[in-house]
Coordinates of C-alpha atoms and ligand atoms in Angstrom, one line a residue:
M545 CA 81.8 76.2 109.4
T546 CA 85.0 77.1 110.8
G547 CA 86.9 80.3 110.6
E548 CA 86.7 80.8 106.7
A549 CA 86.0 84.6 106.2
R550 CA 82.9 85.3 104.0
P551 CA 84.0 86.7 100.6
P552 CA 83.2 90.6 100.3
A553 CA 80.2 91.5 98.0
L554 CA 82.2 93.0 95.2
H555 CA 79.4 95.1 93.7
A556 CA 80.3 97.9 91.3
R557 CA 78.2 101.0 92.3
L558 CA 77.0 103.9 90.4
L559 CA 79.2 106.9 90.9
S560 CA 77.9 110.4 90.9
L561 CA 80.2 113.3 89.5
P562 CA 79.5 116.9 88.8
P563 CA 79.2 117.8 85.0
I564 CA 82.8 118.9 84.0
G565 CA 83.2 122.5 84.6
R566 CA 80.5 122.7 87.3
A567 CA 81.4 123.6 90.8
F568 CA 80.3 121.6 93.8
E569 CA 76.9 122.2 95.5
A570 CA 76.9 123.7 98.9
S571 CA 76.4 121.1 101.6
S572 CA 74.9 121.2 105.0
E573 CA 77.0 121.3 108.2
A574 CA 75.4 117.8 108.9
A575 CA 77.2 116.4 105.8
H576 CA 80.5 117.9 106.8
A577 CA 80.2 116.4 110.1
T578 CA 80.1 113.0 108.5
E579 CA 83.4 113.6 106.4
F580 CA 86.1 111.0 105.9
A581 CA 85.8 108.0 108.2
D582 CA 88.7 107.4 110.6
R583 CA 89.9 104.0 110.0
D584 CA 92.9 101.6 110.6
I585 CA 94.5 100.8 107.2
Q586 CA 94.1 97.0 107.0
A587 CA 97.1 95.0 106.0
Y588 CA 96.7 92.6 103.1
E589 CA 98.6 89.9 101.6
V590 CA 100.4 90.6 98.3
Y591 CA 99.8 86.9 97.2
G592 CA 96.4 85.6 98.0
F593 CA 95.3 81.9 98.1
R594 CA 91.6 82.0 98.7
P595 CA 89.2 81.1 95.9
V596 CA 88.2 83.8 93.5
E597 CA 85.0 84.3 91.6
T598 CA 87.2 85.5 88.6
Q599 CA 84.6 87.2 86.4
R600 CA 83.1 89.1 89.5
L601 CA 86.3 90.1 91.0
F602 CA 88.1 91.5 88.0
W603 CA 85.1 93.3 86.6
Y604 CA 84.6 94.7 90.2
R605 CA 88.3 95.9 90.3
W606 CA 88.3 97.2 86.8
I607 CA 85.2 99.5 87.6
A608 CA 86.1 100.4 91.1
G609 CA 89.8 101.3 90.3
H610 CA 88.5 103.5 87.5
Q611 CA 85.8 105.2 89.6
I612 CA 88.3 106.0 92.4
S613 CA 90.8 107.4 89.8
F614 CA 88.0 109.7 88.4
V615 CA 87.3 111.1 92.0
L616 CA 90.9 111.8 92.5
W617 CA 91.3 113.7 89.1
R618 CA 88.2 115.6 90.1
A619 CA 89.7 116.6 93.2
M620 CA 93.0 117.6 91.5
C621 CA 91.0 119.8 88.9
D622 CA 89.5 121.6 91.9
V623 CA 92.9 122.4 93.2
V624 CA 94.5 123.4 90.0
S625 CA 91.6 125.7 89.0
R626 CA 92.2 127.6 92.1
H627 CA 95.5 128.7 90.7
P628 CA 95.3 129.9 87.0
D629 CA 98.5 131.7 87.4
G630 CA 100.5 131.3 90.6
V631 CA 102.0 128.2 92.2
P632 CA 99.5 126.2 94.6
A633 CA 100.3 126.4 98.3
E634 CA 102.4 123.7 99.8
R635 CA 99.5 121.9 101.4
E636 CA 97.7 121.9 97.9
L637 CA 100.9 120.6 96.2
D638 CA 100.8 117.7 98.8
V639 CA 97.1 116.9 97.9
L640 CA 97.9 117.0 94.2
A641 CA 101.1 114.7 94.7
A642 CA 99.0 112.5 97.0
C643 CA 96.2 112.2 94.5
V644 CA 98.5 111.4 91.6
D645 CA 100.2 108.5 93.8
G646 CA 96.5 107.4 94.6
Y647 CA 95.8 107.2 90.9
S648 CA 98.8 105.2 90.4
A649 CA 97.8 102.7 93.0
M650 CA 94.5 102.4 91.2
L651 CA 96.3 101.8 88.0
L652 CA 97.9 98.8 89.6
Y653 CA 94.9 97.6 91.5
S654 CA 92.7 97.6 88.3
S655 CA 95.5 95.8 86.3
T656 CA 95.7 92.9 88.5
V657 CA 93.3 91.2 86.2
P658 CA 95.0 88.1 84.6
R659 CA 96.2 89.0 81.0
E660 CA 94.2 86.2 79.4
H661 CA 91.1 87.2 81.3
Y662 CA 91.6 91.1 80.3
H663 CA 91.7 90.0 76.6
A664 CA 88.9 87.6 76.8
Y665 CA 86.4 89.8 78.8
T666 CA 87.4 93.1 80.0
R667 CA 88.8 94.4 76.7
V668 CA 86.1 92.7 74.7
R669 CA 83.5 94.5 76.6
M670 CA 85.3 98.0 76.2
A671 CA 85.5 97.2 72.5
L672 CA 81.9 96.5 72.3
Q673 CA 81.0 99.7 74.0
H674 CA 83.0 101.4 71.2
P675 CA 85.7 100.0 68.9
S676 CA 88.2 102.8 69.8
F677 CA 87.3 102.9 73.4
S678 CA 90.2 104.8 75.2
G679 CA 91.3 106.5 78.3
T680 CA 91.8 109.8 76.4
W681 CA 87.9 109.9 76.5
A682 CA 87.8 110.2 80.3
P683 CA 86.0 113.4 81.0
D684 CA 87.6 114.1 84.3
Y685 CA 91.1 113.7 83.0
R686 CA 90.7 116.3 80.2
P687 CA 91.1 119.4 82.5
I688 CA 94.2 118.0 84.4
R689 CA 96.0 116.6 81.3
R690 CA 98.2 119.6 81.2
L691 CA 99.3 118.8 84.6
F692 CA 100.3 115.3 83.9
R693 CA 102.1 116.7 81.0
G694 CA 104.0 119.3 83.2
R695 CA 102.6 122.2 81.1
F696 CA 101.4 124.6 83.7
P697 CA 104.1 127.3 84.0
W698 CA 104.1 127.1 87.7
Q699 CA 105.2 123.3 87.7
S700 CA 108.8 124.3 87.1
D701 CA 108.9 126.0 90.5
P702 CA 111.2 124.0 92.9
S703 CA 108.4 123.8 95.3
C704 CA 106.7 121.4 92.7
A705 CA 109.6 118.8 92.6
G706 CA 107.5 116.3 94.8
L707 CA 104.6 116.7 92.5
G708 CA 106.8 116.2 89.5
E709 CA 108.2 113.0 91.0
A710 CA 104.6 111.7 91.6
I711 CA 103.8 112.5 88.0
A712 CA 106.8 110.7 86.6
R713 CA 106.0 107.6 88.8
N714 CA 102.5 107.7 87.4
G715 CA 103.8 107.7 83.8
V716 CA 106.0 104.7 84.6
T717 CA 103.1 103.0 86.2
H718 CA 100.7 103.6 83.3
D719 CA 103.3 102.3 80.8
H720 CA 104.1 99.4 82.9
I721 CA 100.5 98.1 83.3
A722 CA 99.9 98.9 79.5
D723 CA 103.0 96.8 78.6
H724 CA 101.9 94.0 81.1
L725 CA 98.3 93.7 79.9
V726 CA 98.9 94.4 76.2
P727 CA 102.5 93.4 75.4
D728 CA 101.9 94.3 71.7
G729 CA 101.5 97.8 72.9
R730 CA 98.6 98.9 70.8
S731 CA 95.6 100.4 72.5
L732 CA 92.0 99.9 71.1
L733 CA 92.1 103.4 69.9
Q734 CA 95.3 102.8 67.9
R735 CA 94.0 99.4 66.6
S736 CA 90.8 100.8 65.3
A737 CA 90.4 103.4 62.5
G738 CA 90.4 106.4 64.8
A739 CA 93.9 108.0 65.3
P740 CA 95.1 109.5 68.6
G741 CA 94.8 113.2 68.9
V742 CA 91.3 113.5 67.2
S743 CA 89.0 115.5 69.5
V744 CA 86.7 113.9 71.9
S745 CA 83.0 114.2 71.3
R746 CA 80.5 114.5 74.0
E747 CA 79.1 111.2 72.8
K748 CA 82.4 109.5 73.4
E749 CA 82.8 111.0 76.9
D750 CA 79.1 109.8 77.6
L751 CA 80.0 106.3 76.5
Y752 CA 83.2 106.3 78.7
D753 CA 81.1 107.5 81.8
N754 CA 78.4 105.1 80.9
F755 CA 80.9 102.1 80.8
F756 CA 82.2 102.9 84.1
L757 CA 78.9 103.4 85.8
T758 CA 79.3 107.2 86.2
V759 CA 76.5 109.7 86.1
R760 CA 76.7 113.4 86.0
R761 CA 74.6 115.5 88.4
P762 CA 75.2 118.2 90.8
I763 CA 76.9 117.0 94.0
S764 CA 78.6 118.5 97.2
H765 CA 82.2 118.0 98.0
A766 CA 81.0 116.0 101.0
E767 CA 79.2 113.7 98.8
L768 CA 82.5 113.2 96.5
V769 CA 84.3 112.4 99.9
A770 CA 81.7 109.9 101.2
Q771 CA 81.8 108.1 97.7
L772 CA 85.5 107.9 97.9
D773 CA 85.3 106.8 101.5
S774 CA 82.8 103.9 100.7
R775 CA 84.8 102.6 97.8
I776 CA 88.1 102.6 99.8
A777 CA 86.3 100.6 102.5
D778 CA 85.0 98.0 99.7
I779 CA 88.5 97.7 98.1
A780 CA 90.0 97.3 101.5
A781 CA 87.8 94.4 102.2
D782 CA 88.5 92.9 98.8
L783 CA 92.4 93.1 99.3
A784 CA 92.1 91.8 102.9
H785 CA 90.1 88.8 101.5
H786 CA 91.9 88.0 98.2
G787 CA 95.2 89.7 98.4
L788 CA 96.6 92.0 95.7
Y789 CA 97.5 89.1 93.5
P790 CA 95.0 86.4 94.0
A791 CA 95.6 82.8 92.7
V792 CA 93.5 82.2 89.7
D793 CA 93.4 78.5 88.2
G794 CA 96.3 77.7 90.6
H795 CA 98.5 80.6 89.3
H796 CA 99.3 84.1 90.7
H797 CA 99.5 86.9 88.1
P798 CA 101.8 89.6 89.6
V799 CA 101.8 92.8 87.8
V800 CA 105.0 94.0 89.4
T801 CA 107.0 92.2 92.1
T802 CA 108.6 93.8 95.1
G803 CA 112.1 95.3 94.5
S804 CA 111.2 96.6 91.1
G805 CA 111.5 100.5 91.2
V806 CA 109.2 103.2 91.5
M807 CA 106.1 101.0 91.8
D808 CA 107.6 99.0 94.6
P809 CA 105.7 101.0 97.4
L810 CA 102.4 100.6 95.7
V811 CA 102.7 96.6 95.9
A812 CA 102.2 96.2 99.6
G813 CA 101.1 100.0 100.2
A814 CA 98.3 100.6 97.6
L815 CA 95.9 101.1 100.4
R816 CA 97.9 103.3 102.6
V817 CA 98.9 105.5 99.5
L818 CA 95.1 105.7 98.5
D819 CA 94.0 106.4 102.0
R820 CA 96.5 109.3 102.4
A821 CA 95.2 110.9 99.2
A822 CA 91.5 110.6 100.4
R823 CA 92.2 112.0 103.7
L824 CA 93.9 115.1 102.1
V825 CA 91.0 115.5 99.7
S826 CA 88.4 115.2 102.6
Q827 CA 90.3 118.2 104.4
L828 CA 89.7 120.4 101.3
R829 CA 86.7 122.7 101.4
L830 CA 85.9 123.4 97.8
E831 CA 82.3 124.5 97.7
D832 CA 83.4 127.9 97.0
V833 CA 85.5 126.9 94.0
R834 CA 84.2 128.1 90.7
P835 CA 86.2 126.4 87.8
Ligands
HEM550 C1 94.2 100.5 84.4 C2 93.5 101.4 83.8 C3 93.8 102.5 82.9 C4 93.6 103.9 83.1 C5 92.9 104.5 84.2 C6 94.0 104.5 81.9 C7 94.1 105.8 81.8 C8 94.6 106.6 80.5 C9 94.4 107.9 80.3 C10 93.7 108.9 81.2 C11 94.8 108.1 79.1 C12 94.9 109.6 78.3 C13 96.3 110.2 78.5 C14 96.4 111.4 77.8 O1 95.5 111.7 77.2 O2 97.6 112.1 78.1 C15 95.4 106.9 78.7 C16 96.0 106.8 77.3 C17 96.4 105.6 77.0 N1 96.5 104.4 77.4 FE1 95.8 104.0 79.3 N2 94.7 103.6 81.0 C18 94.6 102.4 81.7 C19 94.9 101.2 81.1 C20 95.7 101.1 79.8 C21 96.0 99.7 79.3 C22 95.7 98.4 79.9 C23 96.7 100.1 78.0 C24 97.1 99.0 77.1 C25 97.2 99.2 75.8 C26 96.6 101.4 77.8 C27 97.3 102.1 76.8 C28 97.0 103.5 76.6 C29 97.6 104.2 75.3 C30 98.3 103.6 74.3 C31 97.2 105.6 75.6 C32 97.4 106.6 74.6 C33 96.2 107.0 73.7 C34 95.6 105.6 73.1 O3 96.0 105.3 72.2 O4 94.5 105.3 73.7 N3 96.1 102.0 79.0 N4 95.1 105.9 79.5

């Protein structure tokens, strides 16, 4: 065999997160010593040409992109909960904005699934899990929903302008990928009998966690960082091998092309944006935070 790189494993893995409202466990100094790996950000092609195992690749991307988003949401929740009243410090606002952009990068990464494939497989599996399966059930999003809505009083402070811009970019990104994958604009929740706005039961949150291979158990902040780190290494290997938009059945399926506004930096820079967020999260010491 000459030069053809082996495809990455693409195994979705179980993610452990603390129960909502529960602080991180204390961790040993040894665990801190193994915090975030120093790595070069690998470049990747936007348009890939290598053969793709379609089912495996896009299932993997859907799960990994969501899991990384959950970790970023959890990190954001811990920063926000430190400041029930006042404005977070500049460094913390940077962490929040970087996490929001990292989440936007994961929206793009997850939604690189070709539309037909999304409707034939991904969406069918979510609808089988529950007919009104919805992002509104995401347990880790609940505590920071107010942040995404700009409802914390401190968010009007001028120092929060950068965070506000990241949140606006995130809104554009979510709307764009939703329109791209579901052009008729109706989510599973809206299609089913359940109307948006109904409160989310514990059972629905568990169904959501369960779908995305997420278990709740006490973990330390160092374990959170380690899980983020290993997932970034995995998606870096995926992107290096397949590109952001792989050719499926001879065609590329771009979600957004370069030169198209606020999502532009994410197309070639998804990994860099994510890595920056992860690096800032790893520098936080949150074991002492009580939500
Ligand atoms: C790529 C992965 C996705 C993630 C991580 C995600 C995440 C979320 C989250 C966290 C919410 C709750 C927002 C809130 O309560 O303020 C939400 C709501 C929503 N999402 Fe997504 N979303 C994704 C993909 C999609 C897609 C493909 C659609 C296409 C229809 C979509 C349509 C909606 C709609 C319409 C809502 C409003 C509530 C509802 O009707 O379910 N999302 N999403």
